[in-house]
Coordinates of C-alpha atoms in Angstrom, one line a residue:
X1 CA 0.0 0.0 0.0
X2 CA 1.3 3.5 -0.8
X3 CA 2.8 5.3 2.1
X4 CA 2.5 9.1 2.7
X5 CA 5.4 11.5 2.5
X6 CA 5.1 15.1 3.5
X7 CA 6.2 17.4 0.7
X8 CA 6.4 21.2 0.4
X9 CA 8.5 21.4 3.6
X10 CA 12.2 20.9 4.1
X11 CA 12.9 18.1 6.6
X12 CA 16.5 18.7 7.5
X13 CA 18.8 19.4 10.4
X14 CA 18.6 23.0 11.4
X15 CA 20.4 25.2 14.0
X16 CA 16.9 26.0 15.4
X17 CA 16.6 22.4 16.5
X18 CA 19.5 22.7 18.8
X19 CA 18.0 25.6 20.9
X20 CA 14.6 26.7 22.1
X21 CA 12.3 28.8 20.1
X22 CA 11.7 32.5 21.0
X23 CA 8.5 34.5 21.4
X24 CA 7.2 37.9 20.2
X25 CA 6.7 41.0 22.3
X26 CA 3.0 42.0 22.7
X27 CA 3.0 45.7 21.9
X28 CA -0.4 46.1 23.5
X29 CA -3.0 43.6 22.3
X30 CA -1.1 42.4 19.3
X31 CA -1.4 38.7 20.2
X32 CA -3.6 38.3 17.0
X33 CA -0.6 39.3 15.0
X34 CA 2.0 37.3 17.0
X35 CA 0.1 34.1 16.7
X36 CA 0.0 34.3 12.9
X37 CA 3.6 35.4 12.6
X38 CA 4.8 32.5 14.7
X39 CA 3.1 30.0 12.3
X40 CA 4.7 31.7 9.3
X41 CA 8.1 31.6 11.0
X42 CA 7.7 27.9 11.9
X43 CA 6.7 27.1 8.3
X44 CA 10.3 26.5 7.2
X45 CA 9.8 26.8 3.4
X46 CA 8.1 30.1 3.8
X47 CA 10.7 31.3 6.2
X48 CA 13.6 30.3 4.0
X49 CA 12.0 31.8 0.9
X50 CA 11.5 35.1 2.6
X51 CA 15.1 35.2 3.9
X52 CA 16.6 34.6 0.5
X53 CA 14.2 36.8 -1.5
X54 CA 15.1 40.4 -2.4
X55 CA 11.6 41.7 -2.9
X56 CA 10.9 45.3 -3.5
X57 CA 9.6 47.8 -1.0
X58 CA 6.0 47.3 -2.0
X59 CA 6.3 43.9 -0.3
X60 CA 6.6 43.0 3.3
X61 CA 9.4 40.4 2.8
X62 CA 12.2 42.7 4.2
X63 CA 10.3 43.3 7.4
X64 CA 9.5 39.6 7.7
X65 CA 13.1 38.7 7.0
X66 CA 14.4 41.0 9.7
X67 CA 11.8 39.6 12.2
X68 CA 12.7 36.0 11.4
X69 CA 16.4 36.6 11.8
X70 CA 15.7 38.2 15.2
X71 CA 13.5 35.3 16.2
X72 CA 16.3 32.8 15.6
X73 CA 18.3 34.6 18.3
X74 CA 16.0 36.1 20.9
X75 CA 12.5 37.4 21.8
X76 CA 11.6 39.8 18.9
X77 CA 9.6 42.9 18.4
X78 CA 7.0 43.3 15.7
X79 CA 7.0 47.1 15.4
X80 CA 8.3 47.0 11.8
X81 CA 5.5 44.7 10.9
X82 CA 2.8 46.8 12.5
X83 CA 4.2 49.8 10.7
X84 CA 4.2 48.1 7.3
X85 CA 0.6 46.9 7.9
X86 CA -0.4 50.4 8.9
X87 CA -1.6 49.4 12.3
X88 CA -1.6 52.6 14.2
X89 CA -3.4 51.5 17.4
X90 CA -1.7 48.5 18.9
X91 CA -4.2 48.5 21.8
X92 CA -7.1 47.6 19.6
X93 CA -8.0 43.9 19.4
X94 CA -8.2 42.7 15.8
X95 CA -8.7 39.5 13.9
X96 CA -5.9 37.0 13.3
X97 CA -7.4 35.5 10.1
X98 CA -7.7 38.9 8.5
X99 CA -4.1 39.8 9.2
X100 CA -2.8 36.4 8.1
X101 CA -4.3 37.2 4.7
X102 CA -3.1 40.8 4.7
X103 CA 0.5 39.6 5.3
X104 CA 0.4 37.1 2.5
X105 CA -1.1 39.6 0.1
X106 CA 1.9 41.9 0.9
X107 CA 4.4 39.1 0.6
X108 CA 6.1 38.4 -2.7
X109 CA 4.5 35.6 -4.8
X110 CA 7.8 33.6 -4.6
X111 CA 7.3 33.2 -0.8
X112 CA 3.5 33.4 -0.4
X113 CA 2.6 30.9 -3.2
X114 CA 2.8 27.8 -0.9
X115 CA -0.3 29.1 0.9
X116 CA -2.2 30.0 -2.3
X117 CA -4.8 27.6 -3.8
X118 CA -7.3 27.9 -6.5
X119 CA -10.9 26.6 -6.8
X120 CA -12.9 25.9 -9.9
X121 CA -16.5 26.8 -9.8
X122 CA -18.8 25.1 -12.4
X123 CA -22.3 26.2 -13.1
X124 CA -24.4 23.8 -15.3
X125 CA -27.6 25.0 -16.8
X126 CA -30.3 22.3 -16.2
X127 CA -32.2 23.3 -19.4
X128 CA -29.4 23.2 -22.0
X129 CA -26.5 21.6 -19.9
X130 CA -24.1 24.4 -20.8
X131 CA -21.3 24.5 -18.3
X132 CA -19.6 27.8 -17.2
X133 CA -16.4 27.6 -15.3
X134 CA -14.7 30.3 -13.2
X135 CA -11.5 30.0 -11.2
X136 CA -11.2 31.6 -7.8
X137 CA -8.0 31.9 -5.8
X138 CA -8.0 31.5 -2.0
X139 CA -5.7 31.8 1.0
X140 CA -8.1 30.0 3.4
X141 CA -11.3 28.1 3.2
X142 CA -14.0 29.4 5.6
X143 CA -16.2 26.8 7.4
X144 CA -19.3 28.3 9.1
X145 CA -20.2 27.3 12.7
X146 CA -23.5 27.4 14.5
X147 CA -23.8 28.8 18.1
X148 CA -25.0 25.7 19.9
X149 CA -23.5 22.8 21.9
X150 CA -23.6 20.2 19.1
X151 CA -20.2 19.0 17.9
X152 CA -19.0 20.3 14.6
X153 CA -16.8 18.0 12.4
X154 CA -14.2 19.7 10.2
X155 CA -14.4 16.7 7.9
X156 CA -18.2 17.1 7.5
X157 CA -17.6 20.8 7.0
X158 CA -15.2 20.1 4.1
X159 CA -17.8 17.7 2.6
X160 CA -20.4 20.4 2.8
X161 CA -18.1 23.0 1.3
X162 CA -17.6 20.9 -1.9
X163 CA -21.1 19.4 -2.1
X164 CA -23.0 20.1 -5.3
X165 CA -26.1 22.3 -4.9
X166 CA -29.1 23.2 -7.1
X167 CA -30.6 26.6 -7.5
X168 CA -34.0 27.5 -8.6
X169 CA -36.9 29.9 -8.2
X170 CA -35.7 33.4 -7.2
X171 CA -32.1 32.2 -7.2
X172 CA -32.1 31.1 -10.9
X173 CA -29.0 32.1 -12.8
X174 CA -28.9 33.7 -16.3
X175 CA -27.8 31.4 -19.1
X176 CA -26.4 33.0 -22.2
X177 CA -27.2 30.0 -24.3
X178 CA -30.9 30.0 -23.3
X179 CA -31.0 33.8 -23.0
X180 CA -33.0 33.5 -19.8
X181 CA -32.8 32.7 -16.2
X182 CA -32.7 28.9 -15.6
X183 CA -32.3 26.4 -12.8
X184 CA -28.7 25.3 -12.4
X185 CA -26.4 22.9 -10.6
X186 CA -23.3 24.5 -8.9
X187 CA -20.2 22.4 -8.3
X188 CA -16.9 23.4 -6.7
X189 CA -13.6 21.6 -6.9
X190 CA -9.9 22.3 -6.3
X191 CA -7.9 23.3 -9.4
X192 CA -4.7 23.8 -7.5
X193 CA -4.0 22.3 -4.0
X194 CA -1.8 24.6 -2.0
X195 CA 1.2 23.2 -0.1
X196 CA -0.4 24.6 3.0
X197 CA -4.1 24.4 3.4
X198 CA -5.6 26.9 5.9
X199 CA -9.1 26.4 7.3
X200 CA -11.0 29.2 9.0
X201 CA -13.5 28.2 11.6
X202 CA -15.9 31.2 11.4
X203 CA -16.2 32.0 15.1
X204 CA -17.0 35.6 14.6
X205 CA -20.4 36.3 13.0
X206 CA -22.7 39.3 12.8
X207 CA -25.8 38.8 14.8
X208 CA -28.7 40.7 13.2
X209 CA -30.8 40.4 16.3
X210 CA -28.4 42.6 18.3
X211 CA -26.7 44.2 15.3
X212 CA -23.3 43.4 16.5
X213 CA -20.5 40.8 16.1
X214 CA -20.6 37.8 18.4
X215 CA -18.3 34.9 19.1
X216 CA -19.6 31.4 18.2
X217 CA -18.5 28.9 20.8
X218 CA -19.6 25.7 19.1
X219 CA -17.3 22.7 20.0
X220 CA -15.3 21.5 17.1
X221 CA -13.6 18.2 16.4
X222 CA -10.3 18.8 14.5
X223 CA -8.8 15.9 12.6
X224 CA -5.0 15.3 12.5
X225 CA -5.3 14.3 8.8
X226 CA -7.8 15.5 6.2
X227 CA -8.7 14.7 2.7
X228 CA -10.3 17.3 0.4
X229 CA -11.6 17.5 -3.2
X230 CA -9.3 15.7 -5.7
X231 CA -8.3 13.0 -3.2
X232 CA -5.6 15.2 -1.7
X233 CA -4.5 14.5 1.8
X234 CA -3.2 17.0 4.4
X235 CA -1.7 16.7 7.9
X236 CA -2.2 19.3 10.7
X237 CA 0.9 21.1 11.8
X238 CA -0.3 24.3 13.4
X239 CA -3.4 26.0 14.8
X240 CA -4.3 29.4 16.1
X241 CA -6.7 29.5 19.0
X242 CA -8.8 32.2 20.4
X243 CA -10.0 32.1 24.1
X244 CA -12.3 34.4 25.9
X245 CA -14.9 36.8 24.5
X246 CA -15.0 38.7 21.2
X247 CA -13.5 42.0 22.4
X248 CA -11.6 40.7 25.4
X249 CA -10.1 37.5 24.1
X250 CA -6.5 36.2 23.5
X251 CA -4.8 34.4 20.7
X252 CA -2.1 31.8 21.0
X253 CA -0.6 29.3 18.4
X254 CA 0.4 25.7 18.8
X255 CA 2.8 24.4 16.2
X256 CA 4.6 21.2 15.4
X257 CA 8.3 21.9 14.7
X258 CA 9.5 20.7 11.3
X259 CA 12.9 20.3 12.8
X260 CA 12.3 17.9 15.7
X261 CA 8.6 16.9 15.2
X262 CA 7.6 18.1 18.6
X263 CA 4.7 20.5 19.4
X264 CA 5.3 23.9 21.0
X265 CA 2.9 26.5 22.3
X266 CA 3.6 30.2 21.5
X267 CA 1.9 32.7 23.8
X268 CA 3.4 36.1 22.9
X269 CA 6.9 36.2 24.5
X270 CA 6.4 32.8 26.1
X271 CA 7.2 29.5 24.3
X272 CA 6.8 26.1 25.9
X273 CA 6.8 22.5 24.8
X274 CA 3.3 21.1 24.3
X275 CA 1.9 17.7 24.5
X276 CA 1.7 16.1 21.1
X277 CA -0.7 16.3 19.5
X278 CA -2.8 19.0 21.2
X279 CA -6.2 18.0 22.4
X280 CA -8.6 18.8 19.5
X281 CA -11.8 17.1 20.5
X282 CA -14.7 19.5 21.3
X283 CA -12.4 22.5 21.0
X284 CA -14.1 25.8 21.6
X285 CA -11.0 27.8 20.9
X286 CA -9.6 26.4 17.6
X287 CA -9.8 29.2 15.0
X288 CA -7.2 28.8 12.2
X289 CA -6.1 25.3 11.1
X290 CA -2.9 24.9 9.1
X291 CA -2.5 21.6 7.2
X292 CA 0.6 20.6 5.2
X293 CA 0.2 18.7 1.9
X294 CA 0.9 15.0 1.7
X295 CA 1.6 13.1 -1.4
X296 CA 1.4 9.4 -2.2
X297 CA 4.5 7.4 -2.8
X298 CA 4.3 5.2 -5.9
X299 CA 3.1 1.6 -5.6
X300 CA 6.4 0.2 -6.9
X301 CA 7.9 1.0 -3.5
X302 CA 10.8 2.9 -4.8
X303 CA 10.2 5.8 -2.4
X304 CA 10.2 8.4 -5.2
X305 CA 7.6 11.1 -5.0
X306 CA 5.0 11.2 -7.7
X307 CA 5.5 14.1 -10.2
X308 CA 3.2 17.1 -9.7
X309 CA 0.4 17.1 -12.3
X310 CA -0.1 20.1 -14.6
X311 CA -3.4 20.8 -12.9
X312 CA -1.6 21.1 -9.6
X313 CA 1.1 23.5 -10.7
X314 CA 1.3 26.6 -8.5
X315 CA -0.6 29.5 -10.0
X316 CA 0.6 33.0 -9.7
X317 CA -1.1 34.5 -6.5
X318 CA -1.0 37.9 -8.2
X319 CA -2.5 36.8 -11.5
X320 CA -5.1 39.5 -12.3
X321 CA -7.8 37.3 -13.9
X322 CA -7.9 35.1 -10.8
X323 CA -7.3 37.8 -8.2
X324 CA -9.1 36.8 -5.1
X325 CA -10.5 39.3 -2.5
X326 CA -10.8 39.1 1.2
X327 CA -13.4 36.5 1.9
X328 CA -12.5 34.6 -1.2
X329 CA -14.1 31.3 -2.0
X330 CA -16.8 31.8 0.7
X331 CA -19.8 29.6 0.6
X332 CA -23.1 31.1 -0.5
X333 CA -26.1 30.8 1.8
X334 CA -27.5 28.1 -0.4
X335 CA -24.4 26.0 0.3
X336 CA -22.7 26.4 -3.0
X337 CA -19.1 27.3 -3.7
X338 CA -19.0 30.9 -4.8
X339 CA -16.5 33.6 -5.6
X340 CA -15.2 36.1 -3.0
X341 CA -17.2 38.6 -1.2
X342 CA -16.3 42.2 -2.1
X343 CA -13.6 43.7 0.0
X344 CA -14.9 45.8 2.9
X345 CA -14.1 47.0 6.3
X346 CA -15.5 43.8 7.8
X347 CA -14.7 40.6 5.9
X348 CA -15.6 36.9 6.3
X349 CA -13.3 36.7 9.3
X350 CA -15.7 38.7 11.4
X351 CA -13.7 41.3 12.3
X352 CA -12.5 44.4 13.8
X353 CA -13.1 44.1 17.6

């Protein structure tokens, strides 16, 4: 039977494996930023690409490179990052998912591409069977939660995300071939599987009853391995958690080192070994999940990695025709896979606290 080998990450000896990891100074309530930066630092391929890349001033690579070099030696300060991101009030609680995406959008494509995936949305007219395809880039896939005590399964959420749906009635779509609105079937698949798949558990939602954002505390079961559309497998290596309430909460990250295979918890300036793997049953704090891509070894048992298919080649994250917006690849209310929401002050991540 084919074994699984992690790819997209260097598995090699590193000087970081010989010493403890270091934390990040909390400038006020910048734990939302620290938790994401630690995941990016601990993602070795991303860290090494940033360090060797000479990107222009329009990118954030230089600031990330300086931060990563500091982190290899001591507790580091994120003031250059907050300046680059134009964060003027470090005492205002903000959203980790939103800033994860902001950082990647400012990072050069050479470094950020390992986090960038592409969906393919297909609309099929039920009257004439004409298919219309549209690609949509994404940095993260959002999974909606419900504010109750019933367990939510990430695997079931992924199944729902990619499940076909039919639209009819007032939701009919215009068909150019039929020159009228028709019933349609909507399908969603993955055109390009990213090296790192990021899942957003949507814990911050707008409550129309009270006209304010609220935190959804539904317990979530997080799997260590995951299979998504296209029969691609992934393995969990990091998560960002949010504890407490919406405006008075706290972010931490728990990450498996790619140097020694051990788990560590990063809580601002404090770093400590963590039991492996972290407890992920009925979690009310899991928020961002980071999965690394796995590839099958060939059946001949040679141990060689299968060649990457043309469909799975890395697209340019900055390619204009597939440019994704914050909230990209969000699900429509009818359950279908749709293109991004328009960029606004509040995005899918729920947002500014």
